[in-house]
XYZ file of C-alpha atoms in Angstrom:
572
model
C 0.000 0.000 0.000
C 2.783 2.443 0.930
C 4.515 1.497 -2.311
C 1.301 2.444 -4.081
C 1.483 5.913 -2.519
C 4.965 6.386 -3.973
C 4.118 5.018 -7.418
C 1.086 7.308 -7.627
C 3.053 10.348 -6.451
C 5.893 9.694 -8.918
C 3.520 9.179 -11.826
C 4.517 5.535 -12.315
C 0.903 4.642 -11.442
C -2.179 6.678 -12.314
C -5.908 6.498 -11.634
C -7.873 5.826 -8.464
C -6.830 2.757 -6.474
C -8.709 1.387 -3.439
C -6.814 -0.473 -0.716
C -8.994 -2.657 1.508
C -6.748 -2.772 4.578
C -8.940 -3.824 7.559
C -9.938 -1.273 10.171
C -7.370 -0.805 12.900
C -4.477 -2.176 10.840
C -2.540 1.048 10.452
C -3.928 3.203 7.632
C -3.301 6.407 9.567
C 0.104 5.160 10.732
C 1.013 4.422 7.102
C -0.053 7.910 5.981
C 1.863 9.528 8.828
C 5.011 7.471 8.234
C 4.960 8.015 4.468
C 4.483 11.781 4.809
C 7.201 11.976 7.475
C 9.627 10.109 5.217
C 8.647 12.349 2.298
C 9.699 15.453 4.227
C 12.804 14.000 5.891
C 14.116 12.612 2.578
C 13.515 15.918 0.825
C 11.410 14.302 -1.896
C 9.570 16.734 -4.173
C 6.144 15.063 -4.133
C 3.159 17.072 -2.928
C 0.244 15.357 -1.207
C -3.350 16.075 -0.250
C -4.953 14.087 2.587
C -8.727 14.098 2.739
C -11.044 12.627 5.380
C -14.696 12.847 6.367
C -14.625 14.851 9.602
C -12.780 17.806 11.047
C -11.761 15.987 14.237
C -10.105 13.298 12.114
C -8.232 15.939 10.105
C -7.062 17.547 13.329
C -5.787 14.184 14.619
C -3.834 13.640 11.390
C -2.387 17.153 11.584
C -1.216 16.649 15.182
C 0.251 13.224 14.368
C 2.216 14.652 11.428
C 3.677 17.346 13.666
C 4.548 14.663 16.247
C 6.221 12.700 13.427
C 8.594 15.620 12.967
C 6.957 17.276 9.969
C 7.516 21.067 10.233
C 4.217 22.952 10.822
C 4.912 25.259 7.870
C 4.912 22.188 5.565
C 1.353 21.189 6.517
C -1.775 23.041 5.410
C -5.139 22.543 7.111
C -8.465 23.626 5.582
C -11.706 23.480 7.538
C -14.618 25.772 8.318
C -14.784 25.628 12.112
C -14.911 29.127 13.652
C -11.973 30.572 15.523
C -11.772 29.601 19.170
C -12.974 26.031 18.576
C -10.974 23.158 20.068
C -9.485 22.255 16.660
C -6.220 23.546 15.235
C -7.006 26.778 13.316
C -7.034 26.548 9.503
C -3.871 27.674 7.757
C -3.254 30.215 5.010
C -0.778 30.285 2.085
C -1.568 26.620 1.489
C -0.104 26.643 -2.011
C 3.321 26.812 -0.356
C 2.670 23.823 1.922
C 3.766 20.424 0.606
C 1.075 18.554 2.567
C -2.542 19.747 2.553
C -5.298 18.265 4.756
C -8.948 18.929 3.849
C -12.394 17.384 4.447
C -14.236 15.443 1.742
C -17.065 17.972 1.889
C -14.848 20.995 1.285
C -13.028 19.216 -1.530
C -16.168 18.227 -3.387
C -18.048 20.481 -5.774
C -20.024 23.029 -3.806
C -17.683 22.803 -0.816
C -16.637 26.438 -1.187
C -13.036 25.915 -2.314
C -11.493 27.407 -5.419
C -9.426 25.008 -7.483
C -6.337 27.177 -6.925
C -6.535 26.584 -3.160
C -5.743 22.901 -3.722
C -2.619 23.453 -5.807
C 1.016 23.248 -4.711
C 3.185 25.985 -6.263
C 0.721 26.356 -9.127
C 0.479 22.607 -9.949
C -1.997 19.880 -9.071
C -0.971 17.792 -6.073
C 1.013 14.700 -7.031
C -1.103 12.296 -4.968
C -4.337 12.329 -2.977
C -4.656 10.032 0.066
C -8.422 9.614 0.435
C -9.598 8.123 3.733
C -12.766 5.969 3.553
C -14.900 5.343 0.439
C -14.687 7.681 -2.540
C -18.273 8.206 -3.719
C -17.810 10.491 -6.704
C -21.384 11.746 -7.091
C -24.069 13.528 -5.112
C -27.524 12.217 -5.954
C -30.929 13.714 -5.277
C -34.281 12.081 -5.667
C -37.955 12.393 -4.756
C -40.414 9.540 -4.304
C -43.643 9.798 -6.293
C -45.835 9.371 -3.224
C -44.149 12.086 -1.183
C -44.129 14.488 -4.145
C -47.818 13.889 -4.884
C -48.645 14.478 -1.222
C -46.708 17.761 -1.117
C -48.309 19.042 -4.331
C -51.785 18.098 -3.118
C -51.246 19.906 0.183
C -50.027 23.083 -1.530
C -52.937 22.998 -4.006
C -55.480 22.731 -1.180
C -53.941 25.569 0.840
C -53.464 27.780 -2.237
C -57.102 27.298 -3.288
C -58.212 29.138 -0.163
C -55.983 32.160 -0.878
C -55.405 34.760 -3.567
C -54.962 33.285 -7.070
C -51.843 35.379 -7.722
C -50.178 34.711 -4.360
C -46.719 33.076 -4.469
C -48.107 29.841 -3.018
C -50.751 29.682 -5.758
C -48.127 30.232 -8.451
C -45.990 27.529 -6.853
C -48.968 25.154 -6.904
C -49.577 25.794 -10.619
C -45.915 25.287 -11.493
C -45.691 22.077 -9.423
C -48.846 20.763 -11.121
C -47.253 21.321 -14.557
C -44.149 19.467 -13.358
C -46.350 16.601 -12.179
C -47.995 16.409 -15.599
C -44.577 16.006 -17.263
C -43.657 13.274 -14.799
C -46.990 11.495 -15.232
C -46.613 11.392 -19.030
C -43.296 9.584 -18.685
C -44.743 7.241 -16.051
C -47.606 6.293 -18.359
C -45.217 5.732 -21.259
C -43.085 3.404 -19.144
C -46.144 1.576 -17.846
C -47.637 1.098 -21.324
C -44.371 -0.280 -22.729
C -42.221 -1.959 -20.041
C -39.438 -2.558 -22.613
C -39.211 1.130 -23.469
C -35.940 2.728 -22.413
C -36.225 5.654 -19.983
C -35.885 9.147 -21.393
C -34.502 12.354 -19.953
C -37.066 14.730 -18.493
C -37.094 18.511 -18.611
C -39.356 20.330 -16.168
C -40.974 23.759 -16.701
C -38.350 26.476 -16.285
C -38.090 28.930 -13.393
C -36.187 32.172 -13.142
C -33.878 32.617 -10.166
C -36.344 35.130 -8.774
C -39.253 32.692 -9.081
C -37.261 29.897 -7.449
C -36.349 32.163 -4.518
C -39.970 33.315 -4.200
C -41.247 29.725 -4.186
C -38.785 28.701 -1.488
C -40.011 31.512 0.742
C -43.630 30.478 0.035
C -43.049 26.976 1.431
C -44.735 27.090 4.815
C -44.762 24.514 7.620
C -45.079 21.552 7.784
C -41.642 21.592 6.150
C -41.149 17.810 6.398
C -44.206 17.344 4.202
C -43.038 20.012 1.760
C -39.366 18.937 1.526
C -40.080 17.180 -1.818
C -41.121 20.522 -3.345
C -37.962 22.190 -2.096
C -35.919 19.441 -3.778
C -38.004 19.798 -6.948
C -37.227 23.530 -7.073
C -33.542 22.767 -6.528
C -33.254 20.173 -9.337
C -35.831 21.499 -11.819
C -33.213 22.806 -14.287
C -31.199 19.584 -14.352
C -31.659 16.511 -16.479
C -33.855 14.010 -14.687
C -35.025 10.442 -15.095
C -37.700 8.278 -13.518
C -37.389 5.127 -11.469
C -40.322 2.785 -12.162
C -43.245 2.555 -9.754
C -42.524 -1.123 -9.168
C -39.318 -0.150 -7.386
C -40.175 1.102 -3.911
C -42.972 3.273 -5.282
C -40.696 4.915 -7.857
C -39.527 8.482 -8.134
C -37.595 11.113 -10.041
C -33.824 11.378 -9.654
C -30.654 13.068 -10.831
C -27.014 13.392 -9.795
C -23.958 15.592 -10.130
C -20.288 14.575 -10.136
C -18.924 16.103 -6.951
C -15.355 14.753 -6.779
C -13.174 16.846 -9.109
C -12.219 14.769 -12.176
C -8.799 16.455 -12.045
C -7.883 14.163 -9.127
C -6.158 11.493 -11.195
C -3.639 10.020 -8.744
C -5.672 8.861 -5.772
C -5.081 6.196 -3.112
C -8.411 5.306 -1.475
C -8.008 3.793 1.999
C -11.325 1.986 2.364
C -11.597 -1.162 4.482
C -15.096 -1.858 3.106
C -14.075 -1.635 -0.558
C -14.206 -5.418 -1.182
C -17.930 -5.583 -0.297
C -19.155 -2.111 -1.237
C -21.129 -2.373 -4.476
C -21.099 1.378 -5.140
C -17.305 1.304 -5.287
C -17.459 -1.546 -7.803
C -19.815 0.474 -10.010
C -17.288 3.283 -10.467
C -15.205 2.443 -13.557
C -12.509 4.897 -12.454
C -11.704 2.934 -9.264
C -9.530 -0.192 -9.267
C -9.777 -2.257 -6.060
C -6.340 -3.646 -5.195
C -6.751 -7.457 -5.299
C -3.987 -8.139 -2.758
C -6.272 -7.525 0.247
C -9.286 -9.564 -0.951
C -9.693 -12.735 1.108
C -6.349 -12.271 2.878
C -6.525 -12.870 6.647
C -4.429 -9.911 7.748
C -6.377 -9.839 10.992
C -8.543 -12.513 12.612
C -11.801 -11.998 14.494
C -12.270 -15.268 16.376
C -13.138 -13.315 19.552
C -15.798 -11.222 17.820
C -19.433 -12.351 17.868
C -22.364 -10.734 16.055
C -25.768 -11.496 17.576
C -28.518 -10.868 15.066
C -32.131 -10.100 15.961
C -34.178 -10.582 12.798
C -36.537 -7.673 13.208
C -37.090 -4.642 11.002
C -34.613 -2.000 12.124
C -35.665 0.920 9.921
C -36.607 4.290 11.326
C -40.368 3.766 11.129
C -40.266 0.403 12.919
C -37.880 1.651 15.585
C -39.983 4.757 16.214
C -42.966 2.463 16.758
C -40.877 0.283 19.103
C -39.946 3.308 21.237
C -43.235 5.171 20.940
C -45.489 3.079 23.173
C -45.733 2.583 26.903
C -42.551 1.596 28.738
C -43.945 -1.809 29.683
C -44.580 -2.532 25.994
C -41.158 -1.434 24.707
C -39.709 -4.844 23.901
C -36.499 -3.497 22.330
C -35.636 -1.505 25.452
C -36.332 -4.534 27.652
C -34.068 -6.764 25.570
C -31.206 -4.275 25.598
C -31.596 -3.644 29.337
C -31.473 -7.386 30.032
C -28.247 -7.709 28.042
C -26.618 -4.721 29.734
C -27.606 -5.892 33.226
C -25.825 -9.191 32.531
C -22.502 -7.420 31.848
C -19.728 -6.801 34.326
C -19.435 -3.253 35.764
C -16.206 -2.587 33.827
C -17.602 -3.616 30.442
C -18.338 -0.528 28.323
C -21.086 -0.281 25.717
C -21.456 1.705 22.480
C -24.960 2.371 21.124
C -25.942 3.405 17.592
C -29.447 4.847 17.256
C -31.444 6.727 14.645
C -31.189 10.512 14.747
C -34.120 12.385 16.238
C -36.634 13.339 13.591
C -40.081 14.377 14.691
C -41.385 13.790 18.205
C -39.554 10.607 19.222
C -35.923 10.814 20.315
C -35.040 7.113 20.360
C -31.746 7.570 22.186
C -33.400 9.554 24.981
C -36.258 7.051 25.296
C -33.768 4.174 25.531
C -31.706 6.054 28.116
C -34.827 6.581 30.221
C -35.753 2.896 29.977
C -32.236 1.804 30.943
C -32.280 4.108 33.977
C -35.691 2.728 34.941
C -34.146 -0.766 34.823
C -31.574 0.333 37.420
C -28.646 1.022 35.065
C -26.353 3.919 35.981
C -25.707 5.693 32.686
C -23.215 8.037 34.351
C -20.921 5.160 35.343
C -17.289 5.153 34.235
C -14.729 2.437 33.508
C -10.907 2.423 33.582
C -9.154 3.478 30.408
C -7.370 0.333 29.105
C -4.429 2.521 28.032
C -4.228 4.367 31.377
C -5.903 2.733 34.406
C -5.657 6.023 36.311
C -8.012 7.591 33.786
C -11.774 7.009 33.690
C -13.934 6.860 30.556
C -17.726 6.831 30.132
C -19.136 3.308 30.396
C -22.001 4.124 28.020
C -21.312 5.901 24.729
C -23.835 7.062 22.140
C -23.597 7.693 18.402
C -26.212 8.079 15.701
C -26.337 6.154 12.437
C -24.147 7.944 9.918
C -21.326 8.390 12.447
C -19.849 4.912 11.940
C -16.446 5.961 10.597
C -13.180 7.654 11.473
C -13.222 7.770 15.282
C -11.175 5.606 17.660
C -12.541 7.263 20.807
C -14.760 4.309 21.728
C -12.343 1.394 21.515
C -12.660 0.877 25.268
C -16.170 -0.462 24.519
C -16.344 -4.260 24.227
C -20.062 -4.316 23.383
C -21.916 -2.602 20.537
C -25.677 -2.297 20.019
C -27.032 -1.302 16.620
C -30.502 -0.185 17.667
C -31.880 -0.523 14.154
C -30.046 0.313 10.951
C -30.411 2.918 8.231
C -32.090 1.885 4.997
C -31.254 3.577 1.695
C -34.584 4.140 -0.143
C -34.827 2.802 -3.688
C -34.776 6.275 -5.248
C -31.662 7.254 -3.256
C -29.890 3.968 -4.056
C -30.756 4.323 -7.751
C -29.440 7.900 -7.764
C -26.131 6.836 -6.234
C -25.895 3.934 -8.678
C -26.274 6.042 -11.840
C -24.005 8.653 -10.264
C -21.180 6.180 -9.693
C -21.595 5.016 -13.304
C -21.859 8.648 -14.445
C -24.717 7.539 -16.709
C -28.163 8.849 -15.838
C -29.996 6.521 -18.239
C -28.142 3.314 -17.347
C -30.304 0.260 -16.484
C -31.640 0.064 -12.938
C -32.801 -3.511 -12.274
C -34.345 -3.912 -8.857
C -31.915 -6.728 -8.015
C -28.970 -4.343 -8.453
C -30.608 -1.692 -6.285
C -31.155 -4.361 -3.601
C -27.449 -5.279 -3.816
C -26.514 -1.637 -3.245
C -28.847 -1.360 -0.246
C -27.504 -4.540 1.361
C -23.859 -3.559 0.877
C -24.439 -0.080 2.323
C -25.976 -1.632 5.453
C -23.043 -4.042 5.637
C -20.622 -1.114 5.359
C -22.383 0.691 8.214
C -22.251 -2.412 10.430
C -18.612 -3.158 9.633
C -17.451 0.419 10.140
C -19.600 0.962 13.232
C -18.431 -2.103 15.150
C -14.845 -1.049 14.456
C -15.317 2.025 16.595
C -15.189 -0.449 19.518
C -12.562 -2.773 21.022
C -12.143 -5.003 17.944
C -10.506 -2.042 16.213
C -7.356 -2.911 18.180
C -5.273 -5.927 17.206
C -3.183 -8.092 19.549
C -0.979 -10.793 17.986
C -3.061 -10.712 14.800
C -6.378 -11.050 16.657
C -9.044 -8.399 17.089
C -9.859 -7.704 20.724
C -12.967 -9.426 22.077
C -16.166 -7.624 21.077
C -19.827 -8.618 21.141
C -22.107 -6.894 18.652
C -25.910 -6.883 18.751
C -27.705 -5.962 15.514
C -31.424 -5.346 14.956
C -32.060 -5.912 11.246
C -34.466 -8.135 9.318
C -32.224 -8.975 6.353
C -29.434 -11.483 7.064
C -27.399 -10.588 3.951
C -25.783 -7.363 5.282
C -24.683 -9.137 8.457
C -23.095 -11.938 6.446
C -21.402 -9.424 4.130
C -19.911 -7.516 7.056
C -18.704 -10.766 8.639
C -17.085 -11.812 5.342
C -14.469 -9.087 5.942
C -13.704 -10.501 9.400
C -12.157 -14.013 9.238
C -13.196 -16.083 12.251
C -16.119 -13.824 13.243
C -19.167 -15.753 14.494
C -22.800 -14.905 13.756
C -25.373 -16.109 16.279
C -29.102 -15.519 16.694
C -29.902 -12.889 19.289
C -32.044 -15.032 21.588
C -34.499 -12.431 22.768
C -37.039 -12.595 25.555
C -39.664 -12.018 22.856
C -38.526 -15.211 21.127
C -38.612 -17.077 24.438
C -42.121 -15.743 25.035
C -43.166 -16.946 21.602
C -41.736 -20.408 22.388
C -43.729 -20.568 25.652
C -46.840 -19.327 23.880
C -46.571 -21.944 21.149
C -45.910 -24.711 23.693
C -49.014 -23.677 25.643
C -51.081 -23.507 22.447
C -49.971 -27.031 21.486
C -50.863 -28.294 24.968
C -54.334 -26.775 24.774
C -54.780 -28.122 21.259
C -53.807 -31.620 22.439
C -56.281 -31.396 25.313
C -59.130 -30.348 23.021
C -58.239 -33.061 20.553
C -58.384 -35.694 23.295
C -61.873 -34.855 24.527
C -64.590 -37.500 24.013
C -66.381 -37.197 20.710
C -69.431 -34.992 20.981
C -68.026 -32.793 23.754
C -69.068 -29.275 22.864
C -68.061 -27.335 25.948
C -65.272 -27.388 28.511
C -64.326 -24.980 31.264
C -61.111 -23.021 30.988
C -60.343 -24.093 34.563
C -60.456 -27.735 33.458
C -58.044 -27.010 30.587
C -55.523 -25.375 32.920
C -55.876 -28.141 35.523
C -55.413 -30.940 32.982
C -52.105 -29.727 31.646
C -50.851 -27.475 34.421
C -50.067 -24.678 31.985
C -47.801 -22.419 34.098
C -47.642 -19.233 32.046
C -48.643 -15.627 32.552
C -52.105 -14.365 31.736
C -51.033 -12.635 28.505
C -49.311 -15.741 27.123
C -52.251 -17.896 28.233
C -54.782 -15.731 26.389
C -52.760 -15.707 23.172
C -52.138 -19.461 23.371
C -55.823 -20.150 24.108
C -57.001 -18.077 21.147
C -54.389 -19.637 18.866
C -55.410 -23.184 19.856
C -59.111 -22.405 19.489
C -58.560 -20.961 16.029
C -56.735 -24.100 14.893
C -59.221 -26.516 16.458
C -62.430 -24.709 15.536
C -63.363 -23.723 19.102
C -64.088 -20.292 20.583
C -64.150 -18.562 23.956
C -67.505 -18.117 25.683
C -67.116 -16.524 29.089
C -65.133 -18.931 31.285
C -65.528 -21.827 28.903
C -64.437 -23.002 25.483
C -67.148 -24.153 23.081
C -66.987 -25.729 19.680
C -67.413 -23.199 16.915
């Protein structure tokens, strides 16, 4: 990998090359050592290092200085205001041989002029890109959400002045919908017809600004119209209605095409389908299937339950006694030793339910001290939080939680079909390329796998001792088994087990009771049409709670053709 850095910088190698070195195996150390050698040896190569977050950039900057790189040789570009805890951004960066910048600032629309990235008037010799290089930014709107937003605006506008901005917005959006509907009908009437590019009715800059101001609350409902205004002048295409309801989508290339000598340091590259779709990226084959690091002390426990936002909001939205997910997590945490730290990933708050806060309240109610601390493995005199919290989307870059030996993915993010399709055509840089549903499903599964793999590596298994990842237990709530298997495929020796939940145990007891009741009813003398519930319980000694008993009774009656009548069961 380090040799690849040199060959790219010298021009011996060109293009974009992805290196799938596992998490915690020294990517940052390699970057630091290579840059330090570059400066000490007086080599002429210039380098740009890019990463996802400012705190990661700051860590790299500090490590380079500790490596002996002179501060005036390192440029740092970020947008944090003065006085923040991070190292202040530098100036005169064209004179600095090493430049560190975030992905967001580097991409189109990040606010940087091309000249700011140069070294003495020339493009940088090599770019060291941390994590996946997704070259495009896609935007899409589902048909259902767009139709709902347009309908709402039409109804509100009908009660106002016909020349009000909201009324003009409603008329323009209706014309856009007509264009979209014509293409939808054409695709529906001829399934073999290739998709065509769409052009929506034009807006002036003044009209677009006026329409944005006219968008009133509820903004969540009207977000699709804001996106429609934003993308109306771009070329668009449709995704068929048979694919997650369908929608309209577009993309823009956001990574500058002038970056032609790029080393991509992405541990997930071997399983990430979006990376494979980019013809400009070559995944280095040396890392594929090679057991650089073993994970025989890592276990993933999988609860096959829908983990999307909507399902998780429902799971945390009821009464505390009915919140099964909280109960299961509390039971697992209570079984841990007091010095075992835990990292939670939850959905971000959107709307009324803050899932992290609800879970915290339920854990406290179960007698768990969320303010507890544990010794720092690197410095026993130092204490670290026992319970750490991140939201989905924050799975990369940080090593601040590697004292945690347990990880809970409280649900997982799901990439909607329209969003996955937009990223797919963006990576191909071909808006009209085929979008079979099977390929979209592959993208969705690999993105979930990437999130799981990256997220669990924030914890103890990030560290390696004698070629083995440190012991870590991971709990995942997700219906689909494929992403879990994909993530585990990057971790030789990792075990996948079912998460044996109390809900599953309750179902087992319920089914056993139902079978017992069914056997009792089946053994009654022929012609018996009524039996007391007391007699059923006495005959088989069914020792279960009232809730399980009622469910089991109803289940057995349904199968046997009986029904409940007061305190008795009668033939139906």
